[in-house]
Amino acid sequence: MKKILPFFLILLFFDLTVAQTTAIPDTAFEQELINKGLDNIIDGQVLTSNVDTLTSLDISFKTISDLTGIEAFTALTYLNCRFNQLTNLDVTQNIALNSLICAQNFLTNLDVTQNIALTDLRCYQNPLTSLDVTQNTALTDLWCENNSLASLDISQNTALTSLECYQNNLTNLDVTQNTALTYLNCYSNQLSSLDVTQNTALTILNCSINQLTSLNITQNTALTSLSCTNNLLTSLDVTQNTALTSLECYYNNQLTCLNVKNGNNTNFVLFVAIGNPLLTCIEVDNVAWSTTNWTNIDVGTSFSTNCGNPCAVGINENHLSIISIYPNPTTENITIDLGEVKQNVEATLTNSLGQIVLSQQFKSADIINLNIDAPTGIYFLHIEKSEGESKTIKVLKE
């Protein structure tokens, strides 16, 4: 017994002193740990004790394709792995994270549902098709632009102040619960409506390249910059936006009414309203000043202190309840499905200058086929029933 006990104690001591390691299979990742003094040799592992207390890690631009081992960095509050070659990122064990920058990779999946401490998430320029941030209630900054998101639920992110979600495939964006928002950039999506009446703190709004038919910004009195180009707007009233200094509403809208008489015209640094051929009068503070300083308007458009054409906040158009148009984009032919009931309709296609490309009437039709014999570009298809119902849809000819 006296001989066995010392040997047992030696084995126990040896076992306790063997340091725990974490596997790091990606050599580019391990090399960066070596560069940061957290490891000393490429051997596919790192001492766990060297990384489990680390709070900040920047490994951007390092051609890393696999971040296996990051789960051992349990104290991380900041992780920047931007511009690598990652297709997968597992941060479910990094629950202390409050800032995650994983942009410009090849991520197809990102699970941040366990990272409830997150305040800053930047996952832009990936091929993400879905993103669940409903558990990240502390989030203040979300940059998820340049992905392939078809939907985005931010109803639980009431602390959100900055949202970049442009160049996705969003057809709906509900920001009514995000009353702290000061910055919203949702351009180049497929939004047909956007309610910002609850976002009274908003200072910058870019909703260009969508399918908006109306935009109510009367409650956004803190707004300093508005870009709403390439939509289907027929009227725009910024008279309540007395802090506004930048307005872009040019091209591919259908404005017939624009009221910029907000008492702040002389403080504008940018005003562009060109590409609205149906807009004959713009209401302003001072005609002489606007004529001299605002030259980005169409020929035939003039300024007045009273255009006599109040801009409606909403849209008076009575939309067809059942209608689908496909394919869109199209190379030549387009089909209009009016539903099961045959109807008398008129189809009018106009280009971005408001010029009529084609106009046809159809009697007792439920399916309409049109041939768009026109150059590539953006067009507006207006469908009107004999009863007065109508709908305008943006069409892309490739």
GROMACS .gro file of C-alpha atoms in nm:
model
  398
    1MET     CA    1   0.000   0.000   0.000
    2LYS     CA    2   0.283   0.234   0.080
    3LYS     CA    3   0.430   0.176  -0.266
    4ILE     CA    4   0.100   0.223  -0.455
    5LEU     CA    5  -0.009   0.549  -0.286
    6PRO     CA    6   0.284   0.766  -0.399
    7PHE     CA    7   0.238   0.642  -0.761
    8PHE     CA    8  -0.134   0.722  -0.747
    9LEU     CA    9  -0.059   1.069  -0.618
   10ILE     CA   10   0.191   1.125  -0.898
   11LEU     CA   11  -0.069   1.025  -1.160
   12LEU     CA   12  -0.328   1.253  -1.000
   13PHE     CA   13  -0.086   1.545  -0.992
   14PHE     CA   14   0.013   1.483  -1.354
   15ASP     CA   15  -0.353   1.476  -1.462
   16LEU     CA   16  -0.430   1.800  -1.280
   17THR     CA   17  -0.133   1.981  -1.432
   18VAL     CA   18  -0.205   1.881  -1.793
   19ALA     CA   19  -0.342   2.202  -1.944
   20GLN     CA   20  -0.677   2.193  -2.123
   21THR     CA   21  -0.664   2.281  -2.493
   22THR     CA   22  -0.915   2.390  -2.754
   23ALA     CA   23  -0.902   2.264  -3.111
   24ILE     CA   24  -0.826   2.529  -3.376
   25PRO     CA   25  -0.838   2.341  -3.710
   26ASP     CA   26  -0.807   2.649  -3.933
   27THR     CA   27  -0.438   2.739  -3.970
   28ALA     CA   28  -0.516   3.100  -4.066
   29PHE     CA   29  -0.715   3.139  -3.743
   30GLU     CA   30  -0.440   2.982  -3.534
   31GLN     CA   31  -0.174   3.194  -3.702
   32GLU     CA   32  -0.363   3.505  -3.604
   33LEU     CA   33  -0.380   3.380  -3.244
   34ILE     CA   34  -0.002   3.335  -3.260
   35ASN     CA   35   0.035   3.689  -3.397
   36LYS     CA   36  -0.162   3.815  -3.099
   37GLY     CA   37   0.054   3.623  -2.852
   38LEU     CA   38  -0.223   3.381  -2.757
   39ASP     CA   39  -0.049   3.074  -2.905
   40ASN     CA   40   0.307   2.980  -3.003
   41ILE     CA   41   0.302   2.706  -3.265
   42ILE     CA   42   0.075   2.579  -3.544
   43ASP     CA   43  -0.042   2.248  -3.397
   44GLY     CA   44  -0.421   2.270  -3.437
   45GLN     CA   45  -0.486   2.372  -3.077
   46VAL     CA   46  -0.453   2.654  -2.826
   47LEU     CA   47  -0.439   2.660  -2.447
   48THR     CA   48  -0.794   2.728  -2.333
   49SER     CA   49  -0.661   2.937  -2.045
   50ASN     CA   50  -0.506   3.172  -2.302
   51VAL     CA   51  -0.839   3.257  -2.463
   52ASP     CA   52  -1.122   3.203  -2.216
   53THR     CA   53  -1.069   3.541  -2.045
   54LEU     CA   54  -1.021   3.741  -2.365
   55THR     CA   55  -1.288   4.012  -2.402
   56SER     CA   56  -1.202   4.158  -2.743
   57LEU     CA   57  -1.092   3.987  -3.066
   58ASP     CA   58  -1.038   4.143  -3.409
   59ILE     CA   59  -0.952   3.886  -3.676
   60SER     CA   60  -1.085   4.072  -3.980
   61PHE     CA   61  -0.923   4.039  -4.326
   62LYS     CA   62  -0.734   3.716  -4.240
   63THR     CA   63  -0.871   3.464  -4.501
   64ILE     CA   64  -1.015   3.247  -4.222
   65SER     CA   65  -1.266   2.988  -4.340
   66ASP     CA   66  -1.339   2.807  -4.011
   67LEU     CA   67  -1.382   2.963  -3.666
   68THR     CA   68  -1.415   2.633  -3.481
   69GLY     CA   69  -1.271   2.696  -3.135
   70ILE     CA   70  -1.437   3.036  -3.091
   71GLU     CA   71  -1.675   2.868  -2.845
   72ALA     CA   72  -1.389   2.861  -2.589
   73PHE     CA   73  -1.367   3.243  -2.597
   74THR     CA   74  -1.645   3.262  -2.340
   75ALA     CA   75  -1.560   3.610  -2.209
   76LEU     CA   76  -1.574   3.780  -2.549
   77THR     CA   77  -1.779   4.098  -2.560
   78TYR     CA   78  -1.645   4.216  -2.898
   79LEU     CA   79  -1.580   3.998  -3.204
   80ASN     CA   80  -1.483   4.132  -3.545
   81CYS     CA   81  -1.440   3.858  -3.805
   82ARG     CA   82  -1.531   4.077  -4.100
   83PHE     CA   83  -1.405   4.005  -4.451
   84ASN     CA   84  -1.301   3.643  -4.421
   85GLN     CA   85  -1.420   3.327  -4.596
   86LEU     CA   86  -1.663   3.201  -4.334
   87THR     CA   87  -1.966   3.000  -4.441
   88ASN     CA   88  -2.069   2.918  -4.084
   89LEU     CA   89  -2.034   3.098  -3.753
   90ASP     CA   90  -2.137   2.949  -3.418
   91VAL     CA   91  -2.146   3.208  -3.141
   92THR     CA   92  -2.408   3.034  -2.927
   93GLN     CA   93  -2.152   2.985  -2.647
   94ASN     CA   94  -2.031   3.345  -2.657
   95ILE     CA   95  -2.320   3.477  -2.452
   96ALA     CA   96  -2.126   3.781  -2.326
   97LEU     CA   97  -2.103   3.928  -2.677
   98ASN     CA   98  -2.244   4.277  -2.709
   99SER     CA   99  -2.080   4.361  -3.043
  100LEU     CA  100  -2.055   4.120  -3.337
  101ILE     CA  101  -1.916   4.220  -3.675
  102CYS     CA  102  -1.927   3.930  -3.920
  103ALA     CA  103  -1.987   4.121  -4.242
  104GLN     CA  104  -1.847   4.043  -4.586
  105ASN     CA  105  -1.824   3.668  -4.550
  106PHE     CA  106  -2.021   3.383  -4.708
  107LEU     CA  107  -2.250   3.309  -4.414
  108THR     CA  108  -2.568   3.123  -4.499
  109ASN     CA  109  -2.674   3.086  -4.136
  110LEU     CA  110  -2.629   3.302  -3.829
  111ASP     CA  111  -2.782   3.211  -3.494
  112VAL     CA  112  -2.771   3.496  -3.242
  113THR     CA  113  -3.074   3.388  -3.039
  114GLN     CA  114  -2.850   3.305  -2.740
  115ASN     CA  115  -2.661   3.635  -2.754
  116ILE     CA  116  -2.910   3.840  -2.558
  117ALA     CA  117  -2.643   4.094  -2.454
  118LEU     CA  118  -2.591   4.205  -2.817
  119THR     CA  119  -2.627   4.577  -2.875
  120ASP     CA  120  -2.442   4.600  -3.207
  121LEU     CA  121  -2.482   4.343  -3.490
  122ARG     CA  122  -2.323   4.397  -3.832
  123CYS     CA  123  -2.377   4.102  -4.064
  124TYR     CA  124  -2.405   4.286  -4.393
  125GLN     CA  125  -2.289   4.151  -4.730
  126ASN     CA  126  -2.353   3.783  -4.673
  127PRO     CA  127  -2.598   3.550  -4.850
  128LEU     CA  128  -2.826   3.528  -4.545
  129THR     CA  129  -3.186   3.440  -4.629
  130SER     CA  130  -3.314   3.468  -4.271
  131LEU     CA  131  -3.214   3.644  -3.952
  132ASP     CA  132  -3.382   3.605  -3.613
  133VAL     CA  133  -3.316   3.900  -3.380
  134THR     CA  134  -3.633   3.865  -3.174
  135GLN     CA  135  -3.431   3.760  -2.867
  136ASN     CA  136  -3.183   4.048  -2.898
  137THR     CA  137  -3.393   4.304  -2.715
  138ALA     CA  138  -3.087   4.514  -2.619
  139LEU     CA  139  -2.995   4.572  -2.985
  140THR     CA  140  -2.936   4.938  -3.074
  141ASP     CA  141  -2.755   4.900  -3.407
  142LEU     CA  142  -2.844   4.647  -3.677
  143TRP     CA  143  -2.669   4.647  -4.013
  144CYS     CA  144  -2.794   4.357  -4.225
  145GLU     CA  145  -2.785   4.516  -4.569
  146ASN     CA  146  -2.674   4.335  -4.885
  147ASN     CA  147  -2.819   3.998  -4.795
  148SER     CA  148  -3.113   3.799  -4.934
  149LEU     CA  149  -3.359   3.856  -4.650
  150ALA     CA  150  -3.724   3.818  -4.747
  151SER     CA  151  -3.848   3.921  -4.402
  152LEU     CA  152  -3.716   4.093  -4.091
  153ASP     CA  153  -3.898   4.100  -3.758
  154ILE     CA  154  -3.770   4.386  -3.543
  155SER     CA  155  -4.084   4.426  -3.332
  156GLN     CA  156  -3.898   4.319  -3.016
  157ASN     CA  157  -3.600   4.548  -3.076
  158THR     CA  158  -3.749   4.857  -2.917
  159ALA     CA  159  -3.405   4.998  -2.827
  160LEU     CA  160  -3.300   5.008  -3.193
  161THR     CA  161  -3.163   5.346  -3.302
  162SER     CA  162  -2.992   5.256  -3.630
  163LEU     CA  163  -3.117   5.014  -3.897
  164GLU     CA  164  -2.943   4.938  -4.227
  165CYS     CA  165  -3.143   4.679  -4.420
  166TYR     CA  166  -3.103   4.801  -4.776
  167GLN     CA  167  -3.056   4.576  -5.079
  168ASN     CA  168  -3.253   4.279  -4.954
  169ASN     CA  169  -3.581   4.123  -5.073
  170LEU     CA  170  -3.808   4.272  -4.808
  171THR     CA  171  -4.173   4.314  -4.905
  172ASN     CA  172  -4.274   4.438  -4.561
  173LEU     CA  173  -4.096   4.630  -4.286
  174ASP     CA  174  -4.277   4.714  -3.963
  175VAL     CA  175  -4.090   4.982  -3.766
  176THR     CA  176  -4.387   5.101  -3.562
  177GLN     CA  177  -4.243   4.952  -3.242
  178ASN     CA  178  -3.898   5.105  -3.298
  179THR     CA  179  -3.974   5.447  -3.161
  180ALA     CA  180  -3.608   5.516  -3.074
  181LEU     CA  181  -3.498   5.494  -3.440
  182THR     CA  182  -3.294   5.791  -3.559
  183TYR     CA  183  -3.150   5.633  -3.876
  184LEU     CA  184  -3.333   5.410  -4.125
  185ASN     CA  185  -3.193   5.297  -4.458
  186CYS     CA  186  -3.417   5.049  -4.639
  187TYR     CA  187  -3.353   5.139  -5.002
  188SER     CA  188  -3.361   4.879  -5.280
  189ASN     CA  189  -3.619   4.639  -5.141
  190GLN     CA  190  -3.974   4.560  -5.255
  191LEU     CA  191  -4.169   4.766  -5.003
  192SER     CA  192  -4.511   4.886  -5.114
  193SER     CA  193  -4.578   5.069  -4.787
  194LEU     CA  194  -4.377   5.213  -4.499
  195ASP     CA  195  -4.528   5.356  -4.180
  196VAL     CA  196  -4.283   5.590  -4.003
  197THR     CA  197  -4.545   5.790  -3.814
  198GLN     CA  198  -4.430   5.639  -3.482
  199ASN     CA  199  -4.061   5.712  -3.547
  200THR     CA  200  -4.065   6.072  -3.430
  201ALA     CA  201  -3.691   6.068  -3.345
  202LEU     CA  202  -3.595   5.982  -3.704
  203THR     CA  203  -3.334   6.217  -3.851
  204ILE     CA  204  -3.225   6.026  -4.164
  205LEU     CA  205  -3.454   5.822  -4.390
  206ASN     CA  206  -3.359   5.653  -4.716
  207CYS     CA  207  -3.642   5.452  -4.867
  208SER     CA  208  -3.546   5.485  -5.234
  209ILE     CA  209  -3.586   5.210  -5.496
  210ASN     CA  210  -3.901   5.053  -5.355
  211GLN     CA  211  -4.266   5.050  -5.464
  212LEU     CA  212  -4.406   5.309  -5.223
  213THR     CA  213  -4.721   5.482  -5.344
  214SER     CA  214  -4.741   5.721  -5.047
  215LEU     CA  215  -4.518   5.844  -4.767
  216ASN     CA  216  -4.645   6.019  -4.455
  217ILE     CA  217  -4.360   6.203  -4.281
  218THR     CA  218  -4.569   6.468  -4.107
  219GLN     CA  219  -4.476   6.325  -3.766
  220ASN     CA  220  -4.102   6.312  -3.839
  221THR     CA  221  -4.026   6.670  -3.742
  222ALA     CA  222  -3.663   6.587  -3.652
  223LEU     CA  223  -3.591   6.463  -4.006
  224THR     CA  224  -3.286   6.629  -4.165
  225SER     CA  225  -3.234   6.403  -4.468
  226LEU     CA  226  -3.490   6.227  -4.690
  227SER     CA  227  -3.423   6.017  -5.000
  228CYS     CA  228  -3.730   5.862  -5.162
  229THR     CA  229  -3.627   5.830  -5.526
  230ASN     CA  230  -3.744   5.552  -5.759
  231ASN     CA  231  -4.083   5.482  -5.603
  232LEU     CA  232  -4.445   5.533  -5.713
  233LEU     CA  233  -4.509   5.852  -5.516
  234THR     CA  234  -4.765   6.093  -5.658
  235SER     CA  235  -4.740   6.352  -5.382
  236LEU     CA  236  -4.494   6.452  -5.111
  237ASP     CA  237  -4.552   6.700  -4.830
  238VAL     CA  238  -4.252   6.805  -4.617
  239THR     CA  239  -4.405   7.120  -4.470
  240GLN     CA  240  -4.384   6.977  -4.116
  241ASN     CA  241  -4.019   6.876  -4.155
  242THR     CA  242  -3.872   7.206  -4.046
  243ALA     CA  243  -3.525   7.059  -3.979
  244LEU     CA  244  -3.494   6.913  -4.330
  245THR     CA  245  -3.176   7.013  -4.516
  246SER     CA  246  -3.152   6.735  -4.778
  247LEU     CA  247  -3.428   6.609  -5.009
  248GLU     CA  248  -3.394   6.366  -5.300
  249CYS     CA  249  -3.718   6.268  -5.473
  250TYR     CA  250  -3.589   6.241  -5.827
  251TYR     CA  251  -3.650   5.988  -6.105
  252ASN     CA  252  -3.909   5.717  -6.143
  253ASN     CA  253  -4.171   5.870  -5.916
  254GLN     CA  254  -4.498   6.013  -6.045
  255LEU     CA  255  -4.510   6.333  -5.844
  256THR     CA  256  -4.782   6.579  -5.930
  257CYS     CA  257  -4.756   6.761  -5.597
  258LEU     CA  258  -4.445   6.858  -5.400
  259ASN     CA  259  -4.472   7.098  -5.107
  260VAL     CA  260  -4.137   7.204  -4.958
  261LYS     CA  261  -4.270   7.517  -4.791
  262ASN     CA  262  -4.131   7.439  -4.444
  263GLY     CA  263  -3.962   7.766  -4.347
  264ASN     CA  264  -3.616   7.608  -4.375
  265ASN     CA  265  -3.543   7.617  -4.750
  266THR     CA  266  -3.239   7.844  -4.722
  267ASN     CA  267  -3.063   7.587  -4.502
  268PHE     CA  268  -3.090   7.309  -4.761
  269VAL     CA  269  -2.763   7.160  -4.878
  270LEU     CA  270  -2.922   6.923  -5.133
  271PHE     CA  271  -3.244   6.939  -5.333
  272VAL     CA  272  -3.305   6.713  -5.635
  273ALA     CA  273  -3.652   6.672  -5.788
  274ILE     CA  274  -3.561   6.610  -6.152
  275GLY     CA  275  -3.727   6.322  -6.337
  276ASN     CA  276  -4.083   6.411  -6.237
  277PRO     CA  277  -4.229   6.531  -6.569
  278LEU     CA  278  -4.585   6.554  -6.431
  279LEU     CA  279  -4.473   6.799  -6.163
  280THR     CA  280  -4.544   7.150  -6.288
  281CYS     CA  281  -4.531   7.343  -5.959
  282ILE     CA  282  -4.323   7.309  -5.643
  283GLU     CA  283  -4.439   7.502  -5.339
  284VAL     CA  284  -4.151   7.676  -5.158
  285ASP     CA  285  -4.065   7.948  -4.905
  286ASN     CA  286  -3.922   8.197  -5.154
  287VAL     CA  287  -3.956   8.172  -5.533
  288ALA     CA  288  -3.650   8.381  -5.620
  289TRP     CA  289  -3.421   8.197  -5.381
  290SER     CA  290  -3.536   7.851  -5.497
  291THR     CA  291  -3.509   7.947  -5.864
  292THR     CA  292  -3.148   8.052  -5.810
  293ASN     CA  293  -3.037   7.769  -5.583
  294TRP     CA  294  -3.250   7.469  -5.678
  295THR     CA  295  -3.173   7.391  -6.041
  296ASN     CA  296  -3.223   7.012  -6.030
  297ILE     CA  297  -3.582   7.025  -6.155
  298ASP     CA  298  -3.745   6.939  -6.485
  299VAL     CA  299  -3.796   7.180  -6.770
  300GLY     CA  300  -4.150   7.307  -6.733
  301THR     CA  301  -4.144   7.286  -6.352
  302SER     CA  302  -4.159   7.616  -6.162
  303PHE     CA  303  -4.166   7.735  -5.803
  304SER     CA  304  -4.449   7.910  -5.622
  305THR     CA  305  -4.543   8.007  -5.270
  306ASN     CA  306  -4.892   7.873  -5.343
  307CYS     CA  307  -4.936   7.602  -5.605
  308GLY     CA  308  -5.304   7.564  -5.517
  309ASN     CA  309  -5.263   7.186  -5.513
  310PRO     CA  310  -5.256   7.048  -5.157
  311CYS     CA  311  -5.044   6.735  -5.132
  312ALA     CA  312  -5.240   6.444  -4.994
  313VAL     CA  313  -5.063   6.252  -4.718
  314GLY     CA  314  -5.208   5.925  -4.845
  315ILE     CA  315  -5.307   5.813  -5.192
  316ASN     CA  316  -5.650   5.849  -5.348
  317GLU     CA  317  -5.605   5.555  -5.579
  318ASN     CA  318  -5.859   5.276  -5.529
  319HIS     CA  319  -5.650   4.961  -5.553
  320LEU     CA  320  -5.755   4.644  -5.725
  321SER     CA  321  -5.783   4.386  -5.449
  322ILE     CA  322  -5.689   4.086  -5.666
  323ILE     CA  323  -5.414   4.122  -5.923
  324SER     CA  324  -5.080   3.959  -6.000
  325ILE     CA  325  -4.826   4.043  -6.266
  326TYR     CA  326  -4.554   3.807  -6.387
  327PRO     CA  327  -4.277   3.768  -6.475
  328ASN     CA  328  -4.132   4.081  -6.321
  329PRO     CA  329  -3.857   4.153  -6.421
  330THR     CA  330  -3.940   4.051  -6.778
  331THR     CA  331  -3.748   4.029  -7.102
  332GLU     CA  332  -4.050   4.104  -7.324
  333ASN     CA  333  -4.391   3.953  -7.237
  334ILE     CA  334  -4.588   4.010  -6.919
  335THR     CA  335  -4.906   3.844  -6.790
  336ILE     CA  336  -5.168   4.020  -6.578
  337ASP     CA  337  -5.394   3.794  -6.372
  338LEU     CA  338  -5.711   3.978  -6.261
  339GLY     CA  339  -5.855   3.688  -6.064
  340GLU     CA  340  -6.155   3.469  -6.134
  341VAL     CA  341  -6.405   3.740  -6.232
  342LYS     CA  342  -6.381   3.870  -6.589
  343GLN     CA  343  -6.347   4.248  -6.602
  344ASN     CA  344  -6.327   4.540  -6.844
  345VAL     CA  345  -5.989   4.705  -6.793
  346GLU     CA  346  -5.744   4.946  -6.951
  347ALA     CA  347  -5.369   4.884  -6.928
  348THR     CA  348  -5.130   5.178  -6.970
  349LEU     CA  349  -4.752   5.149  -6.963
  350THR     CA  350  -4.540   5.462  -6.913
  351ASN     CA  351  -4.166   5.507  -6.897
  352SER     CA  352  -3.964   5.690  -6.631
  353LEU     CA  353  -4.029   6.022  -6.809
  354GLY     CA  354  -4.404   5.976  -6.791
  355GLN     CA  355  -4.434   5.903  -7.163
  356ILE     CA  356  -4.695   5.646  -7.269
  357VAL     CA  357  -4.530   5.340  -7.422
  358LEU     CA  358  -4.850   5.144  -7.483
  359SER     CA  359  -5.218   5.163  -7.392
  360GLN     CA  360  -5.472   4.888  -7.449
  361GLN     CA  361  -5.832   4.819  -7.351
  362PHE     CA  362  -5.960   4.471  -7.273
  363LYS     CA  363  -6.323   4.360  -7.247
  364SER     CA  364  -6.441   4.080  -7.021
  365ALA     CA  365  -6.089   3.959  -6.941
  366ASP     CA  366  -5.938   3.776  -6.647
  367ILE     CA  367  -5.594   3.718  -6.803
  368ILE     CA  368  -5.412   3.985  -7.003
  369ASN     CA  369  -5.091   3.936  -7.199
  370LEU     CA  370  -4.881   4.236  -7.296
  371ASN     CA  371  -4.577   4.259  -7.517
  372ILE     CA  372  -4.337   4.527  -7.395
  373ASP     CA  373  -4.162   4.629  -7.715
  374ALA     CA  374  -3.941   4.892  -7.552
  375PRO     CA  375  -3.580   4.939  -7.439
  376THR     CA  376  -3.458   4.796  -7.110
  377GLY     CA  377  -3.541   5.007  -6.807
  378ILE     CA  378  -3.803   5.083  -6.543
  379TYR     CA  379  -4.169   5.124  -6.646
  380PHE     CA  380  -4.498   5.184  -6.468
  381LEU     CA  381  -4.799   4.967  -6.552
  382HIS     CA  382  -5.133   5.125  -6.461
  383ILE     CA  383  -5.437   4.890  -6.460
  384GLU     CA  384  -5.779   5.054  -6.432
  385LYS     CA  385  -6.121   4.886  -6.422
  386SER     CA  386  -6.430   5.042  -6.577
  387GLU     CA  387  -6.571   5.074  -6.221
  388GLY     CA  388  -6.281   5.299  -6.124
  389GLU     CA  389  -6.058   5.059  -5.930
  390SER     CA  390  -5.694   5.090  -6.028
  391LYS     CA  391  -5.341   4.985  -5.946
  392THR     CA  392  -4.994   5.095  -6.056
  393ILE     CA  393  -4.701   4.855  -6.046
  394LYS     CA  394  -4.337   4.911  -6.127
  395VAL     CA  395  -4.211   4.681  -6.404
  396LEU     CA  396  -3.848   4.612  -6.487
  397LYS     CA  397  -3.768   4.535  -6.853
  398GLU     CA  398  -3.439   4.348  -6.886
   0.00000   0.00000   0.00000
